Amino acid sequence: MDITIREATPDDVAIIARYNQLMAMETEKKLLHPETVEKGVSIFLSRPDKGFYLIAESSGTAAGQCMVTYEWSDWRCGDFWWIQSVYVLPEFRRNGIFSALYNQILERASSDDLVAGIRLYVEKQNFTAQQTYLSLGMDHTHYAMLERDFTKNPLK
C-alpha cells in the first residue's frame, strides 16, 4: 500500500474533526459536538508550540491521522511527545497506516535532542490497539492516569 505522511494544515480541519468524532464514538461511545471539535482542531493547528497533527494519505484519501502534543519533563530536561487522536479509517486498518504515522513520529522525535520520549494513553479494554503499540516497541508504564474534566463540571 502506498502511504504518504504529511503534517496537517488548516485545510485539514474538517477531516481531522470528523475523524476525531468517529474515533470518540467508536472507542468511548461518546458523541462530540462538531463545532467544538472543529474549533479545537483549528486553534491547535494555529499553535505549533503545542504540537502537530500528521495525516496519512493513501491513494489520495486521508486514511488516518494522529496528533502529537508536548509535555515538558523537568526530571529529564526534555519533552515527552504524547500521541493522541489516533484514527485510521476502517477500510485502511491492518495496512500499515498507524505504523507509518508512528515511525514518522519516532524519526522526528529521535532527531530532536529535547525529546525525552514518546507516550500515549489507550482505553483499558482496547486490547487490539495495545497490541499494536506494544508491537512497535512501546511498553506499559507504572503510572495510572487520573483526571478532572472541567468540561463535565462547570465549577472549576
mmCIF file of C-alpha atoms in Angstrom:
data_model
loop_
_atom_site.group_PDB
_atom_site.id
_atom_site.type_symbol
_atom_site.label_atom_id
_atom_site.label_comp_id
_atom_site.label_asym_id
_atom_site.label_seq_id
_atom_site.Cartn_x
_atom_site.Cartn_y
_atom_site.Cartn_z
ATOM 1 C CA MET A 1 0.000 0.000 0.000
ATOM 2 C CA ASP A 2 1.278 3.436 -0.959
ATOM 3 C CA ILE A 3 1.319 5.637 2.168
ATOM 4 C CA THR A 4 2.408 9.260 2.390
ATOM 5 C CA ILE A 5 2.736 11.051 5.726
ATOM 6 C CA ARG A 6 2.433 14.812 5.883
ATOM 7 C CA GLU A 7 1.899 17.454 8.530
ATOM 8 C CA ALA A 8 -1.659 18.725 8.701
ATOM 9 C CA THR A 9 -2.586 22.243 7.606
ATOM 10 C CA PRO A 10 -5.623 24.450 8.294
ATOM 11 C CA ASP A 11 -7.191 22.917 5.160
ATOM 12 C CA ASP A 12 -7.430 19.627 7.103
ATOM 13 C CA VAL A 13 -9.564 20.944 9.992
ATOM 14 C CA ALA A 14 -12.841 19.418 8.771
ATOM 15 C CA ILE A 15 -11.431 15.933 8.122
ATOM 16 C CA ILE A 16 -9.473 15.867 11.401
ATOM 17 C CA ALA A 17 -12.551 16.972 13.337
ATOM 18 C CA ARG A 18 -14.653 14.324 11.590
ATOM 19 C CA TYR A 19 -12.113 11.580 12.339
ATOM 20 C CA ASN A 20 -11.957 12.713 15.988
ATOM 21 C CA GLN A 21 -15.735 12.362 16.185
ATOM 22 C CA LEU A 22 -15.618 8.887 14.633
ATOM 23 C CA MET A 23 -12.831 7.812 16.995
ATOM 24 C CA ALA A 24 -14.672 9.092 20.088
ATOM 25 C CA MET A 25 -17.843 7.267 19.102
ATOM 26 C CA GLU A 26 -16.015 4.045 18.256
ATOM 27 C CA THR A 27 -13.771 3.888 21.313
ATOM 28 C CA GLU A 28 -15.858 5.558 24.023
ATOM 29 C CA LYS A 29 -19.382 5.736 22.583
ATOM 30 C CA LYS A 30 -19.016 9.492 23.070
ATOM 31 C CA LEU A 31 -20.789 11.979 20.822
ATOM 32 C CA LEU A 32 -18.638 15.077 20.321
ATOM 33 C CA HIS A 33 -20.106 18.459 19.430
ATOM 34 C CA PRO A 34 -18.934 19.125 15.820
ATOM 35 C CA GLU A 35 -18.413 22.881 16.197
ATOM 36 C CA THR A 36 -16.419 22.434 19.405
ATOM 37 C CA VAL A 37 -14.153 19.815 17.832
ATOM 38 C CA GLU A 38 -13.577 21.905 14.690
ATOM 39 C CA LYS A 39 -12.735 24.948 16.808
ATOM 40 C CA GLY A 40 -10.391 22.855 18.968
ATOM 41 C CA VAL A 41 -8.566 21.445 15.934
ATOM 42 C CA SER A 42 -8.345 24.879 14.326
ATOM 43 C CA ILE A 43 -6.893 26.508 17.435
ATOM 44 C CA PHE A 44 -4.416 23.653 17.888
ATOM 45 C CA LEU A 45 -3.187 23.955 14.295
ATOM 46 C CA SER A 46 -2.609 27.668 14.862
ATOM 47 C CA ARG A 47 -0.387 26.902 17.891
ATOM 48 C CA PRO A 48 2.726 24.998 16.731
ATOM 49 C CA ASP A 49 4.182 25.415 20.240
ATOM 50 C CA LYS A 50 1.529 22.923 21.426
ATOM 51 C CA GLY A 51 2.263 20.175 18.885
ATOM 52 C CA PHE A 52 1.189 18.998 15.453
ATOM 53 C CA TYR A 53 -1.105 16.646 13.546
ATOM 54 C CA LEU A 54 0.078 14.127 10.992
ATOM 55 C CA ILE A 55 -2.099 12.858 8.164
ATOM 56 C CA ALA A 56 -1.509 9.518 6.419
ATOM 57 C CA GLU A 57 -2.685 9.505 2.818
ATOM 58 C CA SER A 58 -3.184 6.521 0.569
ATOM 59 C CA SER A 59 -4.474 6.709 -2.986
ATOM 60 C CA GLY A 60 -5.477 10.341 -2.455
ATOM 61 C CA THR A 61 -7.508 9.586 0.677
ATOM 62 C CA ALA A 62 -6.771 10.802 4.196
ATOM 63 C CA ALA A 63 -6.578 7.251 5.547
ATOM 64 C CA GLY A 64 -5.507 8.117 9.080
ATOM 65 C CA GLN A 65 -4.308 10.746 11.486
ATOM 66 C CA CYS A 66 -2.716 11.386 14.824
ATOM 67 C CA MET A 67 -1.924 14.371 16.975
ATOM 68 C CA VAL A 68 1.285 14.926 18.922
ATOM 69 C CA THR A 69 1.305 17.222 21.951
ATOM 70 C CA TYR A 70 4.264 18.292 24.040
ATOM 71 C CA GLU A 71 4.710 17.809 27.789
ATOM 72 C CA TRP A 72 7.846 19.208 29.427
ATOM 73 C CA SER A 73 9.654 16.945 31.901
ATOM 74 C CA ASP A 74 11.918 18.785 34.311
ATOM 75 C CA TRP A 75 13.229 15.416 35.520
ATOM 76 C CA ARG A 76 14.545 14.621 32.058
ATOM 77 C CA CYS A 77 15.088 18.149 30.737
ATOM 78 C CA GLY A 78 13.081 17.340 27.657
ATOM 79 C CA ASP A 79 9.617 16.983 26.177
ATOM 80 C CA PHE A 80 7.541 13.859 26.085
ATOM 81 C CA TRP A 81 5.612 13.687 22.852
ATOM 82 C CA TRP A 82 2.099 12.418 23.530
ATOM 83 C CA ILE A 83 0.393 10.609 20.671
ATOM 84 C CA GLN A 84 -3.323 11.406 20.695
ATOM 85 C CA SER A 85 -6.382 11.481 18.436
ATOM 86 C CA VAL A 86 -5.293 8.379 16.545
ATOM 87 C CA TYR A 87 -7.761 7.322 13.894
ATOM 88 C CA VAL A 88 -7.488 5.091 10.839
ATOM 89 C CA LEU A 89 -10.442 4.594 8.515
ATOM 90 C CA PRO A 90 -11.746 1.021 8.920
ATOM 91 C CA GLU A 91 -11.063 0.086 5.289
ATOM 92 C CA PHE A 92 -7.387 1.038 5.733
ATOM 93 C CA ARG A 93 -6.750 -0.759 9.033
ATOM 94 C CA ARG A 94 -4.141 -3.507 9.207
ATOM 95 C CA ASN A 95 -2.337 -1.996 6.207
ATOM 96 C CA GLY A 96 0.470 -0.149 8.000
ATOM 97 C CA ILE A 97 -1.179 3.262 8.297
ATOM 98 C CA PHE A 98 -0.608 3.686 12.019
ATOM 99 C CA SER A 99 2.868 2.143 11.772
ATOM 100 C CA ALA A 100 3.774 4.736 9.149
ATOM 101 C CA LEU A 101 2.464 7.546 11.361
ATOM 102 C CA TYR A 102 4.276 6.157 14.402
ATOM 103 C CA ASN A 103 7.547 5.717 12.506
ATOM 104 C CA GLN A 104 7.368 9.327 11.296
ATOM 105 C CA ILE A 105 6.877 10.484 14.894
ATOM 106 C CA LEU A 106 9.707 8.252 16.099
ATOM 107 C CA GLU A 107 12.028 9.575 13.394
ATOM 108 C CA ARG A 108 11.230 13.209 14.218
ATOM 109 C CA ALA A 109 11.481 12.657 17.975
ATOM 110 C CA SER A 110 14.756 10.727 17.743
ATOM 111 C CA SER A 111 16.400 13.553 15.828
ATOM 112 C CA ASP A 112 15.410 16.194 18.416
ATOM 113 C CA ASP A 113 17.738 16.379 21.436
ATOM 114 C CA LEU A 114 14.972 17.896 23.559
ATOM 115 C CA VAL A 115 12.612 14.941 23.194
ATOM 116 C CA ALA A 116 12.782 12.606 26.184
ATOM 117 C CA GLY A 117 10.358 10.007 24.838
ATOM 118 C CA ILE A 118 7.009 9.181 23.298
ATOM 119 C CA ARG A 119 3.899 8.369 25.283
ATOM 120 C CA LEU A 120 0.239 7.673 24.674
ATOM 121 C CA TYR A 121 -2.811 6.588 26.578
ATOM 122 C CA VAL A 122 -5.196 3.910 25.419
ATOM 123 C CA GLU A 123 -8.565 2.650 26.608
ATOM 124 C CA LYS A 124 -8.028 -0.162 29.120
ATOM 125 C CA GLN A 125 -10.203 -2.574 27.140
ATOM 126 C CA ASN A 126 -8.794 -1.701 23.701
ATOM 127 C CA PHE A 127 -6.534 -4.740 23.514
ATOM 128 C CA THR A 128 -6.135 -4.535 19.735
ATOM 129 C CA ALA A 129 -4.656 -1.042 19.974
ATOM 130 C CA GLN A 130 -2.488 -2.056 22.919
ATOM 131 C CA GLN A 131 -1.050 -4.962 20.919
ATOM 132 C CA THR A 132 -0.296 -2.611 18.034
ATOM 133 C CA TYR A 133 1.554 -0.189 20.322
ATOM 134 C CA LEU A 134 3.484 -2.974 22.045
ATOM 135 C CA SER A 135 4.490 -4.465 18.675
ATOM 136 C CA LEU A 136 6.019 -1.106 17.736
ATOM 137 C CA GLY A 137 8.302 -1.158 20.787
ATOM 138 C CA MET A 138 6.244 0.750 23.323
ATOM 139 C CA ASP A 139 5.984 -0.546 26.892
ATOM 140 C CA HIS A 140 3.408 -0.379 29.654
ATOM 141 C CA THR A 141 4.305 2.155 32.339
ATOM 142 C CA HIS A 142 3.835 2.011 36.076
ATOM 143 C CA TYR A 143 1.674 5.161 36.003
ATOM 144 C CA ALA A 144 -2.107 5.262 36.283
ATOM 145 C CA MET A 145 -3.908 8.169 34.680
ATOM 146 C CA LEU A 146 -6.327 10.348 36.648
ATOM 147 C CA GLU A 147 -8.200 13.438 35.548
ATOM 148 C CA ARG A 148 -10.596 16.181 36.499
ATOM 149 C CA ASP A 149 -12.509 17.160 33.378
ATOM 150 C CA PHE A 150 -13.708 20.763 33.623
ATOM 151 C CA THR A 151 -15.897 20.361 30.554
ATOM 152 C CA LYS A 152 -18.106 17.977 32.575
ATOM 153 C CA ASN A 153 -18.292 20.205 35.642
ATOM 154 C CA PRO A 154 -18.804 23.948 35.300
ATOM 155 C CA LEU A 155 -17.251 24.545 38.739
ATOM 156 C CA LYS A 156 -13.524 24.757 38.210
#
